[in-house]
mmCIF file of C-alpha atoms in Angstrom:
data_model
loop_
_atom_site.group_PDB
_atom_site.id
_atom_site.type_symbol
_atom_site.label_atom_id
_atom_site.label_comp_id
_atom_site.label_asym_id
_atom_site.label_seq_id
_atom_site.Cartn_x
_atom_site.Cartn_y
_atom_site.Cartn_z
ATOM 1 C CA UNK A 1 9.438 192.907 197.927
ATOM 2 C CA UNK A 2 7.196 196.028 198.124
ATOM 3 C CA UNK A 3 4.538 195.557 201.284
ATOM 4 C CA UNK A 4 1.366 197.230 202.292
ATOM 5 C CA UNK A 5 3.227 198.428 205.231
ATOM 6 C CA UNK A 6 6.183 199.739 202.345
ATOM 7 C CA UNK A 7 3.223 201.213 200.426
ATOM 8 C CA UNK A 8 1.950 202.729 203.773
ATOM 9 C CA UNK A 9 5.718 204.574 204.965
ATOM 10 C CA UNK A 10 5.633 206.108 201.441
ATOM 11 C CA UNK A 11 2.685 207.972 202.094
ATOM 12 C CA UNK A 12 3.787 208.930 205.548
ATOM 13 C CA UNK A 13 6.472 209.905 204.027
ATOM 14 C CA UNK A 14 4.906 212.652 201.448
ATOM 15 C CA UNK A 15 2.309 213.345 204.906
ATOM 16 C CA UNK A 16 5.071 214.467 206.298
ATOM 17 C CA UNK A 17 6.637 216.920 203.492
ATOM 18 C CA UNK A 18 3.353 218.221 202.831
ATOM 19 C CA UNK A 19 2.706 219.407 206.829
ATOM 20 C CA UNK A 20 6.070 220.801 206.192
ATOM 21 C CA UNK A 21 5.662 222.743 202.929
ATOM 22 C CA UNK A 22 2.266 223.954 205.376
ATOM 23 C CA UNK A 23 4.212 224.959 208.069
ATOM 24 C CA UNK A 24 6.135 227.190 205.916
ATOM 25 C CA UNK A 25 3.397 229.148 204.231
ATOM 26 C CA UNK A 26 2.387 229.188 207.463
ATOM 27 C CA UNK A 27 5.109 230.841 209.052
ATOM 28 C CA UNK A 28 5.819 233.225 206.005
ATOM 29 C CA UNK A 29 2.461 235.083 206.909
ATOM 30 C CA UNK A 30 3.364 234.952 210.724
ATOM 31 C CA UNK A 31 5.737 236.937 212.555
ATOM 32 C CA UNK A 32 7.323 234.264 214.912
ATOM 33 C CA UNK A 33 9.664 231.075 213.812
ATOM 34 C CA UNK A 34 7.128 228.906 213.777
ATOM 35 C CA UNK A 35 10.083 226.304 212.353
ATOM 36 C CA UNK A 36 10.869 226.052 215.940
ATOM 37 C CA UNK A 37 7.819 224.044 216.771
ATOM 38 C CA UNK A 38 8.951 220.937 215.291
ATOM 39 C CA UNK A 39 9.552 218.354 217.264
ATOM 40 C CA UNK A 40 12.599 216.373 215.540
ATOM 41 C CA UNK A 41 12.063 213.046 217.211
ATOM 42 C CA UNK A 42 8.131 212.949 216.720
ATOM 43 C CA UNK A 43 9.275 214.434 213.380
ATOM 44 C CA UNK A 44 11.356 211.667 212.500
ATOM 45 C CA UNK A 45 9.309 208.812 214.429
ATOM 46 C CA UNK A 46 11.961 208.064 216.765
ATOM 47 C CA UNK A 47 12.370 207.926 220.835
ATOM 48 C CA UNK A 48 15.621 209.458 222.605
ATOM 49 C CA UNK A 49 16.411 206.119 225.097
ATOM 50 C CA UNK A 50 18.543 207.440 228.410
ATOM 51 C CA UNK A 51 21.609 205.371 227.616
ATOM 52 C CA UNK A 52 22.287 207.154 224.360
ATOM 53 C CA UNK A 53 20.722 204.448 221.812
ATOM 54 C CA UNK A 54 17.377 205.986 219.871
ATOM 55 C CA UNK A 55 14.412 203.649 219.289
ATOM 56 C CA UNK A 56 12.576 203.633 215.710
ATOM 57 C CA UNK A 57 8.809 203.697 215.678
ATOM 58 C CA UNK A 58 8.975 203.458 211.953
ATOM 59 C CA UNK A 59 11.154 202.325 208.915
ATOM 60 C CA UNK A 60 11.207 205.270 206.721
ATOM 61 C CA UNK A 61 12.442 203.202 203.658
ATOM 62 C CA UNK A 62 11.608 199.638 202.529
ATOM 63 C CA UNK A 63 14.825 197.264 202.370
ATOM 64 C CA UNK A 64 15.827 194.795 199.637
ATOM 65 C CA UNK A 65 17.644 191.613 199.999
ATOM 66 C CA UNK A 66 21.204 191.434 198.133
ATOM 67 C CA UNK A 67 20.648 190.032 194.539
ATOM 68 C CA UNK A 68 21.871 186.580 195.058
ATOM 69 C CA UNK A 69 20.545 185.334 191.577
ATOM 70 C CA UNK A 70 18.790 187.858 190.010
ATOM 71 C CA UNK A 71 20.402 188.226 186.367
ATOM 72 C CA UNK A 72 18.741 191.910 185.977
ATOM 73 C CA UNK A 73 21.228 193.040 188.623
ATOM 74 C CA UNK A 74 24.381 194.285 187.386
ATOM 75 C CA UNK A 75 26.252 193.039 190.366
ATOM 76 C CA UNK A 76 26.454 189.821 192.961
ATOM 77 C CA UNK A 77 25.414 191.055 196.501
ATOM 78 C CA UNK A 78 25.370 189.285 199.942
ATOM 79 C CA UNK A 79 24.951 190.255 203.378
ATOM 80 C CA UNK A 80 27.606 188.903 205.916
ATOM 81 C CA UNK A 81 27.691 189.203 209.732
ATOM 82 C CA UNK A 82 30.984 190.616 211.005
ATOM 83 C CA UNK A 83 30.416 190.355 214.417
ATOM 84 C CA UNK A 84 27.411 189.193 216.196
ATOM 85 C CA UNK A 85 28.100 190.517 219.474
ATOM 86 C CA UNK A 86 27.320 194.008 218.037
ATOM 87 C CA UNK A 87 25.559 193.263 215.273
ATOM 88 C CA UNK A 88 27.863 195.021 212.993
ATOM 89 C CA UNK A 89 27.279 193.750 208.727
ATOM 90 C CA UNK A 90 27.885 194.905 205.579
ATOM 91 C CA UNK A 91 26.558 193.842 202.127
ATOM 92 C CA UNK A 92 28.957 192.664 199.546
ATOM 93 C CA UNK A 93 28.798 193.730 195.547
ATOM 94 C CA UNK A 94 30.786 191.563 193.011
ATOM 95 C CA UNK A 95 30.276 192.789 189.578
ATOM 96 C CA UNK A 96 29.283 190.149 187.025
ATOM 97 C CA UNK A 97 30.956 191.685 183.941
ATOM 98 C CA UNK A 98 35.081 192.013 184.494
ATOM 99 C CA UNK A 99 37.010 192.497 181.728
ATOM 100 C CA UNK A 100 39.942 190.292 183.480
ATOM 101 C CA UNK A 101 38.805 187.477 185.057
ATOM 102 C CA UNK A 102 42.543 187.177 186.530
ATOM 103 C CA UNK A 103 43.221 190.725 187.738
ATOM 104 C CA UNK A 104 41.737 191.900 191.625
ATOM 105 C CA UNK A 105 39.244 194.796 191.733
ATOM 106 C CA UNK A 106 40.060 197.430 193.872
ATOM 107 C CA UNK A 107 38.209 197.801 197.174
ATOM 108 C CA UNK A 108 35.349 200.403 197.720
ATOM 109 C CA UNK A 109 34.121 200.551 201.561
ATOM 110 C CA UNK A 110 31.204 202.274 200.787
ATOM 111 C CA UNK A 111 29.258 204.439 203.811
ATOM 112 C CA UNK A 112 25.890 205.527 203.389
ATOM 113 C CA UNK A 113 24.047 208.680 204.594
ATOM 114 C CA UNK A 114 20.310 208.804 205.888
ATOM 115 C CA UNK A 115 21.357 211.764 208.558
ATOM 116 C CA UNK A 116 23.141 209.072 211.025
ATOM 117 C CA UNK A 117 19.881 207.209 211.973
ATOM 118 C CA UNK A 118 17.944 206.724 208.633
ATOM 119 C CA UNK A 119 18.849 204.210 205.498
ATOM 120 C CA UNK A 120 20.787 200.896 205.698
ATOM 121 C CA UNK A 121 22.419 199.003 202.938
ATOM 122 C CA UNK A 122 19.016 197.462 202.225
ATOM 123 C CA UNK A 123 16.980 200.947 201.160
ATOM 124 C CA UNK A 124 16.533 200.631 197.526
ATOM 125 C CA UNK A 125 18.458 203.378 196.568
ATOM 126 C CA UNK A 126 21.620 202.530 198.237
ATOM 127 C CA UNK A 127 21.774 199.757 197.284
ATOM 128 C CA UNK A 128 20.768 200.487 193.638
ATOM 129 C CA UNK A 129 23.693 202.839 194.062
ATOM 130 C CA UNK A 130 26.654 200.332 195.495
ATOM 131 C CA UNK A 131 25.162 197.859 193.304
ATOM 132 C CA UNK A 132 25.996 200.248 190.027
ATOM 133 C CA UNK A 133 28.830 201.416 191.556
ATOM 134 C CA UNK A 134 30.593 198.120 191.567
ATOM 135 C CA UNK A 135 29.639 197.425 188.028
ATOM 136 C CA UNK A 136 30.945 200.820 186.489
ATOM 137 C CA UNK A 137 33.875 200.861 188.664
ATOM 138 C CA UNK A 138 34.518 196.952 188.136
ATOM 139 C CA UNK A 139 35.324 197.171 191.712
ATOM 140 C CA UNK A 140 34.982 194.979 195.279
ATOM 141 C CA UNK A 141 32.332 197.052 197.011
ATOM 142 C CA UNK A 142 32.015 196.434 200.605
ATOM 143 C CA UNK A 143 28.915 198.494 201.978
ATOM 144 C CA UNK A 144 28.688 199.266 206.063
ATOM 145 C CA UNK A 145 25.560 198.358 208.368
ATOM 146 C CA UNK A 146 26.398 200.868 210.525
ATOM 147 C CA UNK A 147 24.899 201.741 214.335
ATOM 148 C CA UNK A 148 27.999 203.154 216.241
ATOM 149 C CA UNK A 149 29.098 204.891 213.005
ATOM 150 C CA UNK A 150 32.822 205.211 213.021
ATOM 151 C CA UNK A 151 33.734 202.706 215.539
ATOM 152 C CA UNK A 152 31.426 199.926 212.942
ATOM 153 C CA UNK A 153 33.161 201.325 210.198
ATOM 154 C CA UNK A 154 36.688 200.892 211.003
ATOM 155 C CA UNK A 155 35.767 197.377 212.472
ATOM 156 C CA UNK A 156 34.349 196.747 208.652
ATOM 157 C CA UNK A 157 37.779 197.768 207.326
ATOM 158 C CA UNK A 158 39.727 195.558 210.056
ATOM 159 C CA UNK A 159 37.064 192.914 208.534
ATOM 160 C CA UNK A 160 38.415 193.723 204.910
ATOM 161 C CA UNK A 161 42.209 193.456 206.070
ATOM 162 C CA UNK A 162 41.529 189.728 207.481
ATOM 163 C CA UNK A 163 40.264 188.500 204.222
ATOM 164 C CA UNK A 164 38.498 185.752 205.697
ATOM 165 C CA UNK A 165 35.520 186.166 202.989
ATOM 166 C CA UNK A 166 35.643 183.930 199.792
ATOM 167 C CA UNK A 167 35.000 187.157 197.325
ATOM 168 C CA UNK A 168 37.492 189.516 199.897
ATOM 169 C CA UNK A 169 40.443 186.742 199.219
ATOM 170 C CA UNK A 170 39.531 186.068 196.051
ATOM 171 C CA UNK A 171 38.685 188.839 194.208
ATOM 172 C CA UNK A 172 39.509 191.910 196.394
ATOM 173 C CA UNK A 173 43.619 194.079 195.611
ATOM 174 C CA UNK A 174 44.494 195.192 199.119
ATOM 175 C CA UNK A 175 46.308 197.493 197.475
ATOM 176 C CA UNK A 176 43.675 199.661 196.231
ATOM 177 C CA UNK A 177 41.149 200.549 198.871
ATOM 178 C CA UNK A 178 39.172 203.815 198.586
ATOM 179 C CA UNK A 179 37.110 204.628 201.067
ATOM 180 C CA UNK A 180 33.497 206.027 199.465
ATOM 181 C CA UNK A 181 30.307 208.038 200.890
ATOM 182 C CA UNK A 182 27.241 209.721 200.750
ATOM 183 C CA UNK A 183 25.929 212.769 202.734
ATOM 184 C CA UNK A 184 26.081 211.786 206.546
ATOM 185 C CA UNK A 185 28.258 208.996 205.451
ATOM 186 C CA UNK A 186 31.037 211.708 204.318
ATOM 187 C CA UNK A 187 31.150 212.767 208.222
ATOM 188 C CA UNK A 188 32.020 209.151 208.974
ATOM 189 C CA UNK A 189 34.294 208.105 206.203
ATOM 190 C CA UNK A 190 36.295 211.709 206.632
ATOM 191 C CA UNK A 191 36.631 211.027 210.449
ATOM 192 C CA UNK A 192 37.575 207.628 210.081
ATOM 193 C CA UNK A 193 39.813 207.864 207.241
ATOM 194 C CA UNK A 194 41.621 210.641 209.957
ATOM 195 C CA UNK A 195 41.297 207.606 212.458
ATOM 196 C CA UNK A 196 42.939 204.799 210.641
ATOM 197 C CA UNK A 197 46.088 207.483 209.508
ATOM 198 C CA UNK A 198 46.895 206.579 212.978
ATOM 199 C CA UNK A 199 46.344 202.980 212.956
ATOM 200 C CA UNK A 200 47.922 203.308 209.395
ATOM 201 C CA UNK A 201 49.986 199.902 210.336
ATOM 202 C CA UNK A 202 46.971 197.864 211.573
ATOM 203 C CA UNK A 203 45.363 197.618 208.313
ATOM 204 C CA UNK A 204 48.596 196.570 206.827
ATOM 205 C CA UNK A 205 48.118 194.787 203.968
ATOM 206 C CA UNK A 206 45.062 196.268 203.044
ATOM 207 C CA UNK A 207 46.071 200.091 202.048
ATOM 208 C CA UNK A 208 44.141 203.079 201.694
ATOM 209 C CA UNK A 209 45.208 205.347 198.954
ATOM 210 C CA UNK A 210 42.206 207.600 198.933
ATOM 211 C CA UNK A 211 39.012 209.154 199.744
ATOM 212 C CA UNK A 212 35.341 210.238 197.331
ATOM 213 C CA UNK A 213 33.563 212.248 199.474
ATOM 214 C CA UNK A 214 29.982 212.960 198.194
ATOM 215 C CA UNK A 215 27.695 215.666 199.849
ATOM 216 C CA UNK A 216 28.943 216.397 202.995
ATOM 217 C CA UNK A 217 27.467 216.614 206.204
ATOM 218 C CA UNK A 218 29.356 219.109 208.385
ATOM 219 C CA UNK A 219 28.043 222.064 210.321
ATOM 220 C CA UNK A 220 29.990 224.870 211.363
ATOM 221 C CA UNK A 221 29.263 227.558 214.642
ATOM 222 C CA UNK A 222 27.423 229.894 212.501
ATOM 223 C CA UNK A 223 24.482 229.353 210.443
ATOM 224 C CA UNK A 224 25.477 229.977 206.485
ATOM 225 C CA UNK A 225 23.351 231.589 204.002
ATOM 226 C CA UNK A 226 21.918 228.676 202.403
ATOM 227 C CA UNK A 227 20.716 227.338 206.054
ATOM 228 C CA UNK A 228 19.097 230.260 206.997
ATOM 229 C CA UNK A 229 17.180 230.234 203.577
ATOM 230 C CA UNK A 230 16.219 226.529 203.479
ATOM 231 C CA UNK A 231 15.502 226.649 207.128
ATOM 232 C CA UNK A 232 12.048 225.000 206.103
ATOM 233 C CA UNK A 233 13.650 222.733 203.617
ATOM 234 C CA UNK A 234 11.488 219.257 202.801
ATOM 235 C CA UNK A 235 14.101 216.907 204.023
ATOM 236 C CA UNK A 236 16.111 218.812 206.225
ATOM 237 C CA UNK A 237 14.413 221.204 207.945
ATOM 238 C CA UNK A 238 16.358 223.706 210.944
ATOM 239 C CA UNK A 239 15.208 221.437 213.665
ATOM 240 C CA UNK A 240 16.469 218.295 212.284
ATOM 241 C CA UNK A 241 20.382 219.222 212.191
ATOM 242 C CA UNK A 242 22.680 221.501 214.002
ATOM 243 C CA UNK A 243 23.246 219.181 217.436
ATOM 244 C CA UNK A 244 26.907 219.979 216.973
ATOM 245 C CA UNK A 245 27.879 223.099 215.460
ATOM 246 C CA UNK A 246 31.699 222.427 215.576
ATOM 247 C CA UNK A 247 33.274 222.632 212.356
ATOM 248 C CA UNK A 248 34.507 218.866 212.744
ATOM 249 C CA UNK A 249 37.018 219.192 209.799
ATOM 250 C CA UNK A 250 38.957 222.281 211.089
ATOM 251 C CA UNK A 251 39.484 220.621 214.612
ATOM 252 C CA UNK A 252 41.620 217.113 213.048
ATOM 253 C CA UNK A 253 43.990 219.730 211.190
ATOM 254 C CA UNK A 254 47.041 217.824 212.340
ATOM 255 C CA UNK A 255 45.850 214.427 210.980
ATOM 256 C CA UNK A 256 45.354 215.690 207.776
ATOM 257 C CA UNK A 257 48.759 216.635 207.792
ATOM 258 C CA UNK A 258 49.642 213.316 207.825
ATOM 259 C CA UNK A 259 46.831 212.599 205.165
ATOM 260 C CA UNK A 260 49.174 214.809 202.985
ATOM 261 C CA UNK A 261 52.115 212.470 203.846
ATOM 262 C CA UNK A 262 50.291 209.266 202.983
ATOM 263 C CA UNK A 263 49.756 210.917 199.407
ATOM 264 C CA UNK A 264 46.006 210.356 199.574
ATOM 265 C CA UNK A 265 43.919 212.003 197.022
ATOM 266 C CA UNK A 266 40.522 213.141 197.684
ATOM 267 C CA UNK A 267 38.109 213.412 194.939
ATOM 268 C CA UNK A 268 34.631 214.201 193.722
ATOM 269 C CA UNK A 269 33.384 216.335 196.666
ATOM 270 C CA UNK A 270 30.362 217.339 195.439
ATOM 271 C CA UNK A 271 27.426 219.438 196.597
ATOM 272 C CA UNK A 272 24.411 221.261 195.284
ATOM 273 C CA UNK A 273 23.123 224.739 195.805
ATOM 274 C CA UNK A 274 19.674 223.451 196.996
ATOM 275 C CA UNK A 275 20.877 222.139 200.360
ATOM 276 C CA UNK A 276 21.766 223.338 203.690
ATOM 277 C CA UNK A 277 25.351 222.722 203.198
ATOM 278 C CA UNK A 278 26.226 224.171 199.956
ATOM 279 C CA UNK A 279 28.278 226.846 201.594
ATOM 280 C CA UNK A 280 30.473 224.262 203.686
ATOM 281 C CA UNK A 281 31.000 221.872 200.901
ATOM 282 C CA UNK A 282 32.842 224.834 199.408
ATOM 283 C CA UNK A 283 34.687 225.149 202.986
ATOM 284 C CA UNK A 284 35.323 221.748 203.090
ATOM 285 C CA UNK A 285 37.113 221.421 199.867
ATOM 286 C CA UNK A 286 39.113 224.719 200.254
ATOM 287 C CA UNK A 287 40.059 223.361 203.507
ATOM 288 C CA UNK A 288 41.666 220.318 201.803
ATOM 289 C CA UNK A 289 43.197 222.144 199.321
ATOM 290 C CA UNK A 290 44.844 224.438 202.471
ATOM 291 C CA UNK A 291 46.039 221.151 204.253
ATOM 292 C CA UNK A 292 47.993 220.243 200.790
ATOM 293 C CA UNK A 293 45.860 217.391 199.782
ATOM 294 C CA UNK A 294 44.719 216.606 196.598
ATOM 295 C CA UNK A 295 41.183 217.729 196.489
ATOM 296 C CA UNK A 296 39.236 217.592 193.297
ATOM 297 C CA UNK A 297 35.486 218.997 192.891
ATOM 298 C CA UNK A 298 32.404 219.407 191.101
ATOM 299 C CA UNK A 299 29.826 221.482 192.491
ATOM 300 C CA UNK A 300 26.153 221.672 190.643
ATOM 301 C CA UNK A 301 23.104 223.740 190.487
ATOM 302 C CA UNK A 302 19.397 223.464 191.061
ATOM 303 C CA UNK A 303 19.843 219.691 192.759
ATOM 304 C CA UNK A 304 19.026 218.193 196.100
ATOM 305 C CA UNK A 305 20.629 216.501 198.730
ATOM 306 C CA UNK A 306 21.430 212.675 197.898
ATOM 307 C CA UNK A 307 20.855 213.256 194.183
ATOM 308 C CA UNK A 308 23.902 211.099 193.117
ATOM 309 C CA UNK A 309 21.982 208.253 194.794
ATOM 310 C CA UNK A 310 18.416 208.303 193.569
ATOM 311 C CA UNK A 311 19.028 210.370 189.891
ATOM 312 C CA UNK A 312 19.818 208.029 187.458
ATOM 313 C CA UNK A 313 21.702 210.800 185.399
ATOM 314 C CA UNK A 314 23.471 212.541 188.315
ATOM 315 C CA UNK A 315 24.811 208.911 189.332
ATOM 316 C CA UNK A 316 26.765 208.173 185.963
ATOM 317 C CA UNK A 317 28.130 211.596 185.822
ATOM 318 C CA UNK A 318 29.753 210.754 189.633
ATOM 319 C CA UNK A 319 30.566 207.368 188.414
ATOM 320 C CA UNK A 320 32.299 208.938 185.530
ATOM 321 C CA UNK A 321 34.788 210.607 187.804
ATOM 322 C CA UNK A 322 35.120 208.219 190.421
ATOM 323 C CA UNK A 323 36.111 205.537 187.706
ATOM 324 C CA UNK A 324 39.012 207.624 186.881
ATOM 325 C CA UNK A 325 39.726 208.409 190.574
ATOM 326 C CA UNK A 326 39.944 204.704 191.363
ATOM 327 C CA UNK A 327 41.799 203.332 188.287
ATOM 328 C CA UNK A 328 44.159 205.846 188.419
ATOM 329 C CA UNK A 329 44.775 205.991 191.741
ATOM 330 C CA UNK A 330 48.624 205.105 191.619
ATOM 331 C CA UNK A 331 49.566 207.887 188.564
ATOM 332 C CA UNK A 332 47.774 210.447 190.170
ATOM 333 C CA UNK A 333 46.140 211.846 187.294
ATOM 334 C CA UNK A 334 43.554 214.675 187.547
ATOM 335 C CA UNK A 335 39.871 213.975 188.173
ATOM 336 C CA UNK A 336 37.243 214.203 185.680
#
């Protein structure tokens, strides 16, 4: 349900991109980086607490509650608590059409982005997005509630393994489990799918055979061309990113040996030209490719960050290729 206080974060919302798109005219006339005047936690309406944990003075994005019985939905949803100590959930998606009511759907573990801090399973388009995604794919999709972002997300998947949920038992082949993400979620799911190579034997029965990686969110020790030039960009602006400049991929090189050895594939690594990252999603997948893995792509023009979530049109075309990524997983078949 839409609120007045929904209706009101919208508008703060567009406040905020138009004092930005102001800041740049701004600062094209004037010789000094004015960008550097932002302040990213009044930016982003959020305090910086002393033992590490951030406080939100606003929700950005209205939530949603899982579509228990609405027939509109293409897929079942529910939330489920996996551990209330930590307050670690995830929302479930059971797709209402399957062709065979007697074969198990592959598992997605799907990992949203929202820049580590922003978006939950509830904001519209995510879970517009998981919801779709588990009808086209006819697949399980298990979607994170994340906080402590990879340690959550690898509990989730030691969640999975246990199969103590009705649809998990039921319905879910713990022989098929890709691991899916979007944007900031591609940090995560890349890290921890490095992560559980190691604890390959804990998950045991459930088995990962493979990665989509949508949008990445990496950042490397020098600034690329497309971050200097969208320095002032609407959504992520100079201020808001570059904590860690690392080039996270190229430091786990010796785990994704062992990727190679597990005969993941990783597919649909996509990016867009009008993003700060454009340059290292190109990186990224040529750094896969160098490691041996099997790394398919599709890279697009004149497009945004988290398009493949909110763009009708630009969501089938990545359902299209993840469809044939997770059916045909086990013949290894080329991608799209």
């Amino acid at each position: 349900m839409i609120t007045i206080r929904s209706i009101l974060e919208i508008f703060l919302l567009i406040s905020i991109s138009i004092q930005l798109l102001r800041l740049t005219r701004v600062a094209v006339k004037m010789s000094f980086p004015i960008i550097n005047q932002i302040d990213p936690y009044k930016f982003l309406h959020i305090i910086s607490n002393s033992e590490g944990t951030i406080t939100r003075l606003l929700q950005f994005y209205p939530t949603i509650p899982p579509s228990t019985t609405n027939t509109s939905s293409p897929s079942l949803s529910k939330d489920v608590v996996i551990n209330p100590d930590k307050n670690i959930s995830i929302r479930m998606y059971l797709p209402r059409i399957r062709p065979n009511l007697f074969k198990k759907l592959p598992i997605v573990v799907f990992v949203h982005g929202g820049g580590f801090i922003l978006c939950s399973v509830g904001t519209p388009t995510v879970h517009e997005f998981c919801s779709s995604l588990a009808s086209h794919l006819t697949a399980l999709v298990v979607s994170v509630e994340y906080r402590h972002a990879y340690d959550d997300v690898l509990e989730a998947l030691t969640w999975v393994k246990e199969g103590k949920d009705e649809w998990v038992n039921k319905y879910g082949d713990f022989s098929r489990c890709v691991l899916v993400c979007e944007s900031a979620g591609e940090n995560i799911v890349y890290n921890v799918g490095l992560m559980s190579v190691v604890k390959n034997n804990d998950f045991r029965p459930l088995i990962i055979t493979g990665l989509v990686l949508v949008q990445s969110y990496f950042g490397g020790l020098d600034r690329t061309e497309p971050e200097v030039r969208l320095a002032y960009h609407p959504v992520l602006p100079k201020p808001l990113v570059g904590v860690n400049r690392s080039r996270v991929f190229e430091g786990r090189s010796s785990l994704s040996d062992q990727v190679t050895d597990l005969g993941w594939l990783v597919g649909a690594v996509t990016g867009c030209d009008d993003m700060p990252f454009f340059d290292l999603n190109v990186e990224f997948v040529k750094f896969l490719k160098s490691r041996g893995l099997d790394a398919k792509s599709m890279f697009d023009g004149g497009t945004y960050q988290g398009m493949f979530v909110s763009n009708a049109t630009k969501m089938e075309e990545l359902f299209v290729c993840n469809a044939i990524f997770v059916l045909d997983l086990s013949l290894h078949t080329s991608l799209c």
